[in-house]
Coordinates of N, CA, C and O in Angstrom, one line a residue:
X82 N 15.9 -0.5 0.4 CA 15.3 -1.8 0.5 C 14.2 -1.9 -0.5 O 13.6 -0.9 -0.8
X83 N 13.8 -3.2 -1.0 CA 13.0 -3.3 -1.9 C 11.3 -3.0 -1.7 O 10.5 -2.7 -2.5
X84 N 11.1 -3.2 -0.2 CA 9.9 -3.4 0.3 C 9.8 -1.5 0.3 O 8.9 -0.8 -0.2
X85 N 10.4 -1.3 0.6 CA 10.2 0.3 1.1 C 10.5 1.4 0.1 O 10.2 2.5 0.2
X86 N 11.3 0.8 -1.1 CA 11.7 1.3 -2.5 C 10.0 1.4 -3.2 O 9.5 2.4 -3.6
X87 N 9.5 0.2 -3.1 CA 8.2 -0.4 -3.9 C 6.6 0.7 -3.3 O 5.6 0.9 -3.9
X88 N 7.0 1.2 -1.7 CA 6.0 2.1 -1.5 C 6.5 3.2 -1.7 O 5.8 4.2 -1.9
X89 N 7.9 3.4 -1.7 CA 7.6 4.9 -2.0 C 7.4 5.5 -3.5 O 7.4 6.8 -3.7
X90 N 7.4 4.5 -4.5 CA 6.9 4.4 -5.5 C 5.4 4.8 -6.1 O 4.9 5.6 -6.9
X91 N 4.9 3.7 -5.1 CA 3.2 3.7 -4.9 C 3.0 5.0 -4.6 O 2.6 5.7 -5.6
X92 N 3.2 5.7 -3.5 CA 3.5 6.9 -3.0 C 3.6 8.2 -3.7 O 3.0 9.2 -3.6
X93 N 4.5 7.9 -4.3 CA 4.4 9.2 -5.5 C 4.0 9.0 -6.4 O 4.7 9.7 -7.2
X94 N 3.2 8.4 -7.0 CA 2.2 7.5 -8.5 C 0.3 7.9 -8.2 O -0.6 7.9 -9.0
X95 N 0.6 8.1 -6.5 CA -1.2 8.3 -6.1 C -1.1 9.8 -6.4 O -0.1 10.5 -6.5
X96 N -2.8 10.0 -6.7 CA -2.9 11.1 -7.3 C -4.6 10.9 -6.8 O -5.1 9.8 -6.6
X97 N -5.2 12.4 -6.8 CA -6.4 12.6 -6.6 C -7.6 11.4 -7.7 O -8.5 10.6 -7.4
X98 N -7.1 11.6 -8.7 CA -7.4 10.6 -9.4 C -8.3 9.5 -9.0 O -9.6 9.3 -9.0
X99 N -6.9 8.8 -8.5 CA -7.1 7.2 -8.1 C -7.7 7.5 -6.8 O -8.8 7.1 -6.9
X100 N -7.5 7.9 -5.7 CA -8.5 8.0 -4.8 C -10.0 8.3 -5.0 O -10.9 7.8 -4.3
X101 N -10.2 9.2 -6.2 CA -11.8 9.1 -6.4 C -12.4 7.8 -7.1 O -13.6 7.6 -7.0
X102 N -11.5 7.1 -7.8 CA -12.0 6.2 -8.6 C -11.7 4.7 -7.4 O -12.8 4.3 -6.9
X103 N -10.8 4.2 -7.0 CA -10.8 3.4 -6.6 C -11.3 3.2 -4.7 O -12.0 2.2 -4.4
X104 N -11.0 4.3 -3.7 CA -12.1 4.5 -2.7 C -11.8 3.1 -1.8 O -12.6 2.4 -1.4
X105 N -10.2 3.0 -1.6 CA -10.2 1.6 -0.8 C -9.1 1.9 -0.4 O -8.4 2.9 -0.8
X106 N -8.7 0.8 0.7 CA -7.4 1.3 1.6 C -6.7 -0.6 1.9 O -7.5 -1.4 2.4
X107 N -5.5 -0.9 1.5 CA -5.3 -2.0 1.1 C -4.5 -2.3 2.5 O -4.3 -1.4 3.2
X108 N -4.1 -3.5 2.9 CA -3.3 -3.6 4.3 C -2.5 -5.0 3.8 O -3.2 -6.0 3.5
X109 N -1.1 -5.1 3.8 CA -0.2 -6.0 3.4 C -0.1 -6.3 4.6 O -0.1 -5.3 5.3
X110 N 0.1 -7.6 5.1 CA 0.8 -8.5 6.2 C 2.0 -9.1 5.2 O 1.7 -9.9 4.2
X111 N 3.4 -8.5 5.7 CA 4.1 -9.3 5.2 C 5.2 -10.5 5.7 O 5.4 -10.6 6.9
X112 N 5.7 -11.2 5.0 CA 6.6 -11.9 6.1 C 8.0 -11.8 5.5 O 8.3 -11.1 4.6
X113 N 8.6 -12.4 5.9 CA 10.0 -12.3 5.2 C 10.7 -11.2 5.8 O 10.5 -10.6 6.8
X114 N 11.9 -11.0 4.5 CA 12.8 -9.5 4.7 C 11.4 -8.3 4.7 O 10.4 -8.2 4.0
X115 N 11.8 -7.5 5.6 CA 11.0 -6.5 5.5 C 9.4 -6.4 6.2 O 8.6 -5.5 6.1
X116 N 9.2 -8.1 6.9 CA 7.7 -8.3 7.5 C 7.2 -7.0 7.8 O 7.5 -5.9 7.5
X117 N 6.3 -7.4 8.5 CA 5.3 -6.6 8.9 C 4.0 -6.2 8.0 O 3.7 -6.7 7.0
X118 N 3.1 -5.1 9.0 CA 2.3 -4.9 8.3 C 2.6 -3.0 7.4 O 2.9 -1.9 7.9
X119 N 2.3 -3.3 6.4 CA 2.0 -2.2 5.3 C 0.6 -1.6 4.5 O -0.3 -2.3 4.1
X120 N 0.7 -0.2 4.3 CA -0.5 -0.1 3.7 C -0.6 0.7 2.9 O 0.3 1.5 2.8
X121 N -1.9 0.8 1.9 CA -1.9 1.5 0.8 C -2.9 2.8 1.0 O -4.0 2.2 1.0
X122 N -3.1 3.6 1.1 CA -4.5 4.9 1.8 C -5.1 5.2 0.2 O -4.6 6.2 -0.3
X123 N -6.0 4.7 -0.6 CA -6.7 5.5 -1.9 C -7.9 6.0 -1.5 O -8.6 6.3 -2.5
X124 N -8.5 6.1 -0.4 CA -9.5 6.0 -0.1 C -9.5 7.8 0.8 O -10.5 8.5 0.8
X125 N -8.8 8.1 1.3 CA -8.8 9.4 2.3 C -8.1 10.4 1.8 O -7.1 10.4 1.2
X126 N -8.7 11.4 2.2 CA -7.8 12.9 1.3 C -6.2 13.2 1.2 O -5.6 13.9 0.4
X127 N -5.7 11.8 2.8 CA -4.3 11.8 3.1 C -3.5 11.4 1.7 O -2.6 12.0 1.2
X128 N -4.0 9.9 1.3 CA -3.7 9.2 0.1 C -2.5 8.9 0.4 O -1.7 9.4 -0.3
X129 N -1.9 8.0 1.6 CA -0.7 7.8 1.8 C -0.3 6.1 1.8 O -1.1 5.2 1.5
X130 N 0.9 6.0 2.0 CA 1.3 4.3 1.7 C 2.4 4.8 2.8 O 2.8 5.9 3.2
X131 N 2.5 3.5 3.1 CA 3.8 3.0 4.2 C 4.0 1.9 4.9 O 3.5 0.9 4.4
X132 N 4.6 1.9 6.0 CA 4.6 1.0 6.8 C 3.8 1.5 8.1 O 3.6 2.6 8.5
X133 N 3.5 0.1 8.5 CA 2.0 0.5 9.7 C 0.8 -0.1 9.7 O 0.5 -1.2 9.3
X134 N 0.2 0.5 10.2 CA -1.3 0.3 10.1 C -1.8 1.2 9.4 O -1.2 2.2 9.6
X135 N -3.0 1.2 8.5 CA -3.7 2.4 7.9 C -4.0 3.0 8.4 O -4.1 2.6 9.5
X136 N -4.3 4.3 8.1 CA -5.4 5.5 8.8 C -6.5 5.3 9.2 O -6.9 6.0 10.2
X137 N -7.5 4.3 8.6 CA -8.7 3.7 8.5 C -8.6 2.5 8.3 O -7.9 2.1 7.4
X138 N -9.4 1.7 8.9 CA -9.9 0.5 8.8 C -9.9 -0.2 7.5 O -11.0 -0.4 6.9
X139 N -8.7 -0.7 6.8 CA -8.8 -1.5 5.8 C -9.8 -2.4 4.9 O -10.4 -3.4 5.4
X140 N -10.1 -1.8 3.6 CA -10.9 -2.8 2.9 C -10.4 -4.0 2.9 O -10.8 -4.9 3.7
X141 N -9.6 -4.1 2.3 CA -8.6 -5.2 1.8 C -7.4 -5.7 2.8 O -6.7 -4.8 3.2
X142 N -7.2 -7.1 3.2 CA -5.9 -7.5 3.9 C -5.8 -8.7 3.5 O -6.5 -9.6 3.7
X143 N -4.2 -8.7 2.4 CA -3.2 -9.2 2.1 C -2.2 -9.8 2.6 O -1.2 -9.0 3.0
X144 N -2.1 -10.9 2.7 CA -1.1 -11.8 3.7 C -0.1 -12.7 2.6 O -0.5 -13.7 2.0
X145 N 1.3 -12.0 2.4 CA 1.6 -12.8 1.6 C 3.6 -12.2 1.8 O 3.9 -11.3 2.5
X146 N 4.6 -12.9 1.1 CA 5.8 -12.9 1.5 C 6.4 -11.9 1.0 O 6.3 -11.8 -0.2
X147 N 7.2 -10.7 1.8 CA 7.9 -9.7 0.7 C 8.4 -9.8 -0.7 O 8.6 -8.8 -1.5
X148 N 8.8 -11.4 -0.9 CA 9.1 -11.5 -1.9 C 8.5 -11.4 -3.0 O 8.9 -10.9 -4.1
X149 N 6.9 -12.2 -2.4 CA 5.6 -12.3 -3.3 C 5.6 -10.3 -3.4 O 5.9 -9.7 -4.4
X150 N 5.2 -10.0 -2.6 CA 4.6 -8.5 -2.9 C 5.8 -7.9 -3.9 O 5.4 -7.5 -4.9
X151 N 7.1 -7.9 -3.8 CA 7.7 -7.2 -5.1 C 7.7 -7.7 -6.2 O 8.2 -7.0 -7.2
X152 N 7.2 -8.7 -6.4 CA 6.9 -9.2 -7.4 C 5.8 -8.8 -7.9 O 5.9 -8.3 -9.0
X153 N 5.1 -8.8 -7.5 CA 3.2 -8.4 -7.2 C 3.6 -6.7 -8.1 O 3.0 -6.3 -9.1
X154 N 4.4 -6.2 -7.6 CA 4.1 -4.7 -7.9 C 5.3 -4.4 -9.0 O 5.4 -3.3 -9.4
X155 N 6.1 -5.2 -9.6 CA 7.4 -5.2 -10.5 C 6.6 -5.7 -11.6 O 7.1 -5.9 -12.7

């Protein structure tokens, strides 16, 4: 699926890196194919993406249509 293709992308692209530099944890509300809520972890030693709720208390929450988010990330 495209929604779930697109994190586990994210997913293998995070790297200690980007968790020290960027220090935030993103939260997608999506709708459409694939709704729900999704999230990005750059912020915790876990550094994980999926479907769910974050680990922690999201900086960031993003409300927008699966369609929009693969676009967003293609």
């Amino acid at each position: 699926s495209p929604i779930a293709e697109t994190f586990r992308v994210i997913q293998g692209a995070m790297s200690e890196e980007y968790v020290r530099t960027t220090q935030g944890v993103y939260q997608f509300e999506l709708s459409g194919d694939e709704g729900g809520t999704w999230y990005i972890d750059l912020k915790t030693e876990s550094r994980s993406a999926g479907f769910g709720k974050p680990p922690v208390t999201a900086d960031v929450v993003m409300s927008m249509s699966s369609t929009d988010f693969v676009k967003m990330f293609t």
